[in-house]
């Protein structure tokens, strides 16, 4: 029971419920205080974003010297292509379905909110793109000079950042989201759009299965093996991921599922399954892209332009590789580009964090299950490479 009450998802749900109930009854002064609290908490979250990028991207790059460089390179390439492909598939679905759902009908009928009672800005040390570029440069530099000392230092820095995420960011999220939902409830935005969000979640879940099927069919064509021999062993891993909301917690079951397959080699899956669990987040990317488009339509009345979505998806694929291994890690790592590329404010960030968290277990399950398809591709790539050497 104590684990249930310590669950982040439960706290988020409680925050949403409290915000929805209390919002319509807020007076002028409490609303101004709530606006100030939301702003400060949002500033803390955005301050941590560049640190998350530095900590996880650098640490991930420095590990690329282990094993065969060609197999690692191929694994990174297909993981990135899968995530970006899922993002563009989601973008297509967004432009196809969202305009016909009449989401923006109540956007201009919301109550006006007052000015904040007080304001405290906490600007990040540097911007998101600076953090990403710096992380790539430092990581590649460490990889080139093979500096184990620097690798250990940035591993420790990553551990510090992970602690900040778990002990600062995750605990303040329920309060931040409660404040945002109270404000949205006061304005009347959420009440009118709740059926839309339920429909959107169902569309995303269906899209997960479509993308998993596409990856396994592609893997079967490329490897000339029966992909069902891999997929049929993954239901247990899928259900475990739903229950844990964590790729790390599902890793043991995922390895067990992969080892049962007759067309996968243990010496390959012992590398690919843990590796892909950290860098292959196609389900999370697909979900975030569709939700970003939905929130943009709900709060701002328009869908992002195609050019904006193209830039966002390509960058999101990179950020997903270095995302922290915590529930909602992908969206947390990408908060910077959600604000800088798509243009979301505090209300948009809170809404995307909430609806992403509410289905995050299914995104994780999609990620884990899809890793089997990519492992089949890597197995074929390794066999081809070995045949050429022989």
XYZ file of C-alpha atoms in Angstrom:
390
model
C 0.000 0.000 0.000
C 2.871 2.372 0.828
C 4.334 1.787 -2.640
C 0.997 2.742 -4.160
C 0.896 6.073 -2.327
C 4.546 6.745 -3.200
C 3.764 6.248 -6.881
C 4.466 9.309 -9.025
C 1.535 8.543 -11.296
C -0.853 8.418 -8.319
C 0.450 11.748 -7.038
C -0.014 13.270 -10.468
C -3.587 11.992 -10.649
C -4.322 13.393 -7.174
C -2.824 16.716 -8.232
C -5.000 16.780 -11.337
C -8.149 15.978 -9.336
C -7.450 18.628 -6.678
C -6.712 21.212 -9.361
C -9.869 20.431 -11.318
C -12.070 20.606 -8.221
C -10.517 23.700 -6.623
C -9.986 25.755 -9.784
C -13.487 27.183 -10.317
C -13.662 28.398 -6.694
C -10.392 30.340 -6.618
C -10.567 34.000 -5.590
C -8.398 36.771 -6.998
C -5.562 36.636 -4.437
C -5.302 32.796 -4.221
C -5.240 32.694 -8.014
C -2.425 35.261 -8.139
C -0.430 33.255 -5.572
C -1.028 30.055 -7.547
C 0.176 31.758 -10.729
C 3.387 32.795 -8.944
C 3.948 29.285 -7.546
C 3.414 27.780 -10.985
C 5.903 30.196 -12.525
C 8.638 29.492 -9.945
C 8.218 25.709 -10.145
C 8.276 25.945 -13.943
C 11.499 27.949 -13.755
C 13.115 25.244 -11.587
C 12.062 22.528 -14.037
C 13.443 24.427 -17.039
C 16.654 25.206 -15.115
C 17.273 21.459 -14.754
C 16.740 20.698 -18.455
C 20.257 21.665 -19.727
C 21.792 19.728 -16.824
C 19.750 16.659 -17.762
C 20.962 16.941 -21.349
C 24.613 17.304 -20.343
C 24.532 14.518 -17.799
C 22.832 11.861 -19.875
C 24.017 12.605 -23.409
C 27.711 12.839 -22.469
C 27.544 9.676 -20.378
C 25.783 7.809 -23.196
C 28.368 8.856 -25.801
C 31.349 7.832 -23.654
C 29.995 4.271 -23.529
C 30.162 3.844 -27.298
C 33.706 2.478 -27.220
C 32.553 -0.868 -25.834
C 32.177 -3.777 -28.238
C 32.133 -3.573 -32.001
C 31.986 0.002 -33.229
C 30.101 -0.942 -36.403
C 27.420 -2.864 -34.515
C 27.084 0.013 -32.049
C 26.847 2.518 -34.891
C 24.220 0.435 -36.673
C 22.254 0.051 -33.435
C 22.264 3.803 -32.815
C 21.243 4.492 -36.418
C 18.228 2.175 -36.455
C 17.160 3.324 -32.966
C 17.242 6.952 -34.098
C 15.475 6.182 -37.395
C 12.773 4.247 -35.536
C 12.166 7.100 -33.088
C 12.138 9.752 -35.818
C 9.945 7.547 -38.029
C 7.498 7.111 -35.145
C 7.537 10.885 -34.682
C 6.672 11.565 -38.317
C 4.013 8.842 -38.285
C 2.496 10.580 -35.252
C 2.729 13.954 -37.023
C 0.819 12.498 -39.974
C -1.854 11.165 -37.620
C -2.050 14.541 -35.890
C -2.644 16.473 -39.096
C -5.101 13.799 -40.260
C -7.305 13.452 -37.163
C -6.961 16.487 -34.920
C -8.493 19.142 -37.241
C -11.691 17.091 -37.546
C -12.099 16.712 -33.752
C -13.176 20.359 -33.220
C -10.694 20.731 -30.385
C -10.276 24.489 -30.628
C -13.957 25.391 -30.372
C -13.710 26.677 -26.776
C -10.239 28.222 -26.886
C -11.505 31.775 -27.148
C -14.225 31.346 -24.496
C -11.989 31.086 -21.405
C -11.867 33.415 -18.414
C -9.049 35.918 -18.205
C -6.517 35.357 -15.444
C -4.957 38.157 -13.367
C -1.276 39.112 -13.145
C 1.047 37.122 -10.909
C 1.371 38.376 -7.333
C 5.164 38.062 -7.514
C 7.630 36.767 -10.059
C 11.022 35.087 -9.642
C 12.992 34.187 -12.763
C 15.610 31.396 -12.591
C 17.225 31.370 -16.044
C 19.097 28.188 -17.098
C 22.887 28.258 -17.202
C 22.681 27.992 -20.993
C 20.140 27.250 -23.692
C 18.916 23.859 -24.820
C 20.747 23.795 -28.153
C 23.940 25.006 -26.457
C 23.610 22.177 -23.940
C 23.038 19.592 -26.682
C 25.963 20.840 -28.808
C 28.249 21.021 -25.762
C 27.258 17.511 -24.707
C 27.986 16.132 -28.185
C 31.361 17.888 -28.379
C 32.505 16.839 -24.904
C 31.228 13.284 -25.336
C 32.942 12.802 -28.698
C 36.132 14.369 -27.330
C 36.197 11.941 -24.393
C 35.534 9.074 -26.796
C 38.431 10.109 -29.041
C 41.047 10.482 -26.287
C 39.694 7.468 -24.347
C 39.833 9.370 -21.061
C 38.540 7.035 -18.362
C 38.951 9.759 -15.731
C 36.647 12.158 -17.555
C 34.240 9.326 -18.297
C 34.000 8.560 -14.569
C 33.552 12.257 -13.760
C 30.635 12.640 -16.158
C 29.154 9.344 -14.978
C 29.150 10.838 -11.481
C 27.685 14.062 -12.871
C 24.934 11.983 -14.483
C 24.265 10.348 -11.106
C 23.980 13.808 -9.526
C 21.557 14.931 -12.230
C 19.506 11.755 -11.782
C 19.293 12.481 -8.055
C 18.140 16.036 -8.847
C 15.489 14.615 -11.159
C 14.278 12.094 -8.573
C 14.520 14.325 -5.485
C 13.689 17.760 -6.892
C 11.943 17.553 -10.262
C 9.705 14.524 -9.663
C 8.504 15.665 -6.184
C 7.529 19.157 -7.406
C 5.724 17.868 -10.493
C 2.432 17.041 -8.697
C 2.295 20.538 -7.140
C 3.224 22.171 -10.454
C 0.577 20.186 -12.300
C -2.032 20.811 -9.594
C -1.441 24.560 -9.941
C -1.748 24.407 -13.717
C -4.904 22.319 -13.706
C -6.460 24.611 -11.118
C -5.759 27.574 -13.412
C -7.009 25.719 -16.491
C -10.105 24.640 -14.551
C -10.692 28.249 -13.469
C -10.525 29.305 -17.123
C -12.897 26.489 -18.163
C -10.502 24.964 -20.731
C -10.128 21.448 -19.318
C -13.795 20.683 -18.595
C -14.786 21.229 -22.208
C -11.865 19.251 -23.636
C -11.704 16.183 -21.317
C -13.436 13.834 -23.831
C -10.898 14.964 -26.422
C -7.950 13.872 -24.273
C -9.500 10.443 -23.674
C -9.984 10.013 -27.422
C -6.425 11.164 -28.095
C -4.997 8.595 -25.646
C -6.889 5.807 -27.427
C -5.538 6.985 -30.806
C -1.995 6.962 -29.426
C -2.367 3.430 -28.016
C -3.583 2.198 -31.407
C -0.651 3.965 -33.091
C 1.761 2.140 -30.754
C 0.553 -1.234 -32.033
C 0.738 -0.072 -35.645
C 4.348 1.069 -35.196
C 5.348 -2.151 -33.414
C 3.845 -4.160 -36.294
C 5.690 -2.010 -38.844
C 9.052 -2.519 -37.092
C 8.621 -6.288 -36.829
C 7.568 -6.604 -40.473
C 10.569 -4.484 -41.505
C 12.872 -6.605 -39.338
C 11.463 -9.780 -40.879
C 12.018 -8.519 -44.431
C 15.569 -7.357 -43.636
C 16.625 -10.462 -41.702
C 14.638 -12.974 -43.788
C 13.522 -14.531 -40.501
C 10.038 -14.960 -39.059
C 9.518 -11.910 -36.759
C 6.708 -13.707 -34.942
C 9.364 -15.952 -33.409
C 10.555 -12.869 -31.530
C 7.285 -11.020 -30.936
C 5.420 -14.008 -29.485
C 7.759 -14.064 -26.475
C 7.164 -10.401 -25.556
C 3.668 -10.250 -23.948
C 5.166 -10.754 -20.475
C 7.664 -7.937 -21.032
C 4.888 -5.694 -22.380
C 2.701 -6.253 -19.318
C 5.676 -5.811 -16.974
C 6.484 -2.470 -18.587
C 2.874 -1.333 -18.139
C 3.041 -2.236 -14.464
C 6.450 -0.711 -13.719
C 6.504 2.293 -16.105
C 10.268 1.700 -16.256
C 12.543 0.272 -18.943
C 15.164 -0.489 -16.282
C 12.702 -2.428 -14.116
C 11.552 -4.406 -17.173
C 15.073 -5.144 -18.412
C 15.355 -8.606 -16.816
C 12.042 -9.778 -18.281
C 12.924 -8.269 -21.670
C 16.231 -10.182 -21.744
C 14.431 -13.366 -20.761
C 11.902 -12.857 -23.556
C 14.643 -12.244 -26.132
C 16.597 -15.322 -25.025
C 13.545 -17.512 -25.665
C 13.577 -16.627 -29.354
C 15.216 -19.111 -31.706
C 16.179 -16.437 -34.250
C 18.032 -14.136 -31.824
C 21.535 -14.807 -30.530
C 22.213 -14.351 -26.790
C 25.599 -12.737 -27.479
C 23.768 -10.059 -29.513
C 20.721 -9.580 -27.294
C 22.887 -9.324 -24.159
C 24.152 -6.095 -25.722
C 21.161 -4.828 -27.702
C 18.370 -5.225 -25.131
C 20.058 -3.129 -22.391
C 21.411 -0.713 -25.017
C 18.073 -0.153 -26.763
C 16.256 0.187 -23.438
C 18.199 3.432 -22.974
C 18.276 4.881 -26.488
C 15.284 3.442 -28.381
C 12.150 5.289 -27.239
C 9.897 5.124 -30.289
C 6.695 4.756 -28.269
C 7.525 7.747 -26.088
C 8.420 9.886 -29.120
C 5.228 8.910 -30.941
C 3.175 9.779 -27.869
C 4.867 13.094 -27.181
C 4.540 14.335 -30.769
C 0.802 13.627 -30.892
C 0.214 15.137 -27.461
C 2.206 18.267 -28.330
C -0.004 18.804 -31.363
C -3.140 18.195 -29.277
C -2.121 20.582 -26.490
C -1.181 23.236 -29.053
C -4.682 23.030 -30.513
C -6.400 22.974 -27.096
C -4.519 25.874 -25.494
C -3.427 28.024 -28.430
C -6.069 27.280 -31.052
C -3.735 26.155 -33.854
C -1.584 23.186 -34.819
C 2.183 23.781 -35.104
C 3.361 24.353 -38.662
C 4.807 21.450 -40.640
C 8.248 23.070 -40.586
C 8.079 23.365 -36.805
C 7.093 19.713 -36.444
C 9.905 18.535 -38.742
C 12.508 20.358 -36.649
C 10.868 19.170 -33.431
C 10.813 15.492 -34.464
C 14.447 15.430 -35.628
C 15.613 17.071 -32.393
C 13.327 14.920 -30.247
C 14.948 11.791 -31.706
C 18.328 13.059 -30.449
C 17.006 14.054 -27.033
C 15.332 10.666 -26.615
C 18.721 8.935 -26.876
C 19.939 10.784 -23.785
C 16.653 10.813 -21.873
C 16.865 9.992 -18.154
C 15.603 6.577 -17.111
C 12.687 7.830 -15.011
C 8.948 7.894 -15.747
C 8.348 10.692 -18.229
C 12.086 10.963 -18.926
C 11.636 11.643 -22.630
C 9.315 14.586 -22.168
C 11.454 15.943 -19.307
C 14.593 15.879 -21.457
C 12.757 17.614 -24.294
C 11.094 20.419 -22.312
C 13.611 22.838 -23.768
C 12.630 22.196 -27.373
C 8.939 22.142 -26.440
C 9.352 25.735 -25.290
C 11.950 26.935 -27.801
C 10.782 25.164 -30.973
C 7.034 24.702 -30.449
C 6.605 27.775 -28.237
C 4.742 26.343 -25.228
C 4.347 28.392 -22.029
C 3.900 27.103 -18.443
C 0.326 25.950 -19.069
C 1.359 23.990 -22.160
C 4.283 22.343 -20.369
C 2.145 21.285 -17.417
C -0.569 19.839 -19.645
C 1.884 17.875 -21.796
C 3.638 16.543 -18.673
C 0.347 15.393 -17.206
C -1.241 13.613 -20.147
C 2.138 12.080 -21.044
C 2.523 10.744 -17.502
C -1.001 9.308 -17.476
C -0.146 6.937 -20.343
C 3.637 6.675 -19.883
C 3.441 2.980 -18.982
C 2.046 2.178 -22.451
C 4.793 4.213 -24.130
C 7.391 2.267 -22.137
C 5.740 -1.011 -23.119
C 5.909 0.014 -26.780
C 9.599 0.885 -26.424
C 10.482 -2.435 -24.796
C 8.498 -4.574 -27.235
C 9.930 -2.762 -30.264
C 13.480 -3.481 -29.013
C 12.976 -7.097 -30.075
C 12.479 -6.050 -33.711
C 15.634 -3.928 -33.680
C 17.583 -6.773 -32.054
C 16.546 -8.985 -34.966
C 17.961 -6.376 -37.371
C 21.235 -6.174 -35.432
C 21.493 -9.972 -35.436
C 21.238 -9.994 -39.238
C 23.742 -7.118 -39.504
C 26.198 -8.993 -37.276
C 25.808 -12.223 -39.289
C 26.408 -10.361 -42.560
C 29.480 -8.658 -41.121
C 30.828 -12.000 -39.902
C 30.243 -13.651 -43.306
C 32.227 -10.906 -45.019
C 35.096 -11.353 -42.578
C 35.093 -15.117 -43.090
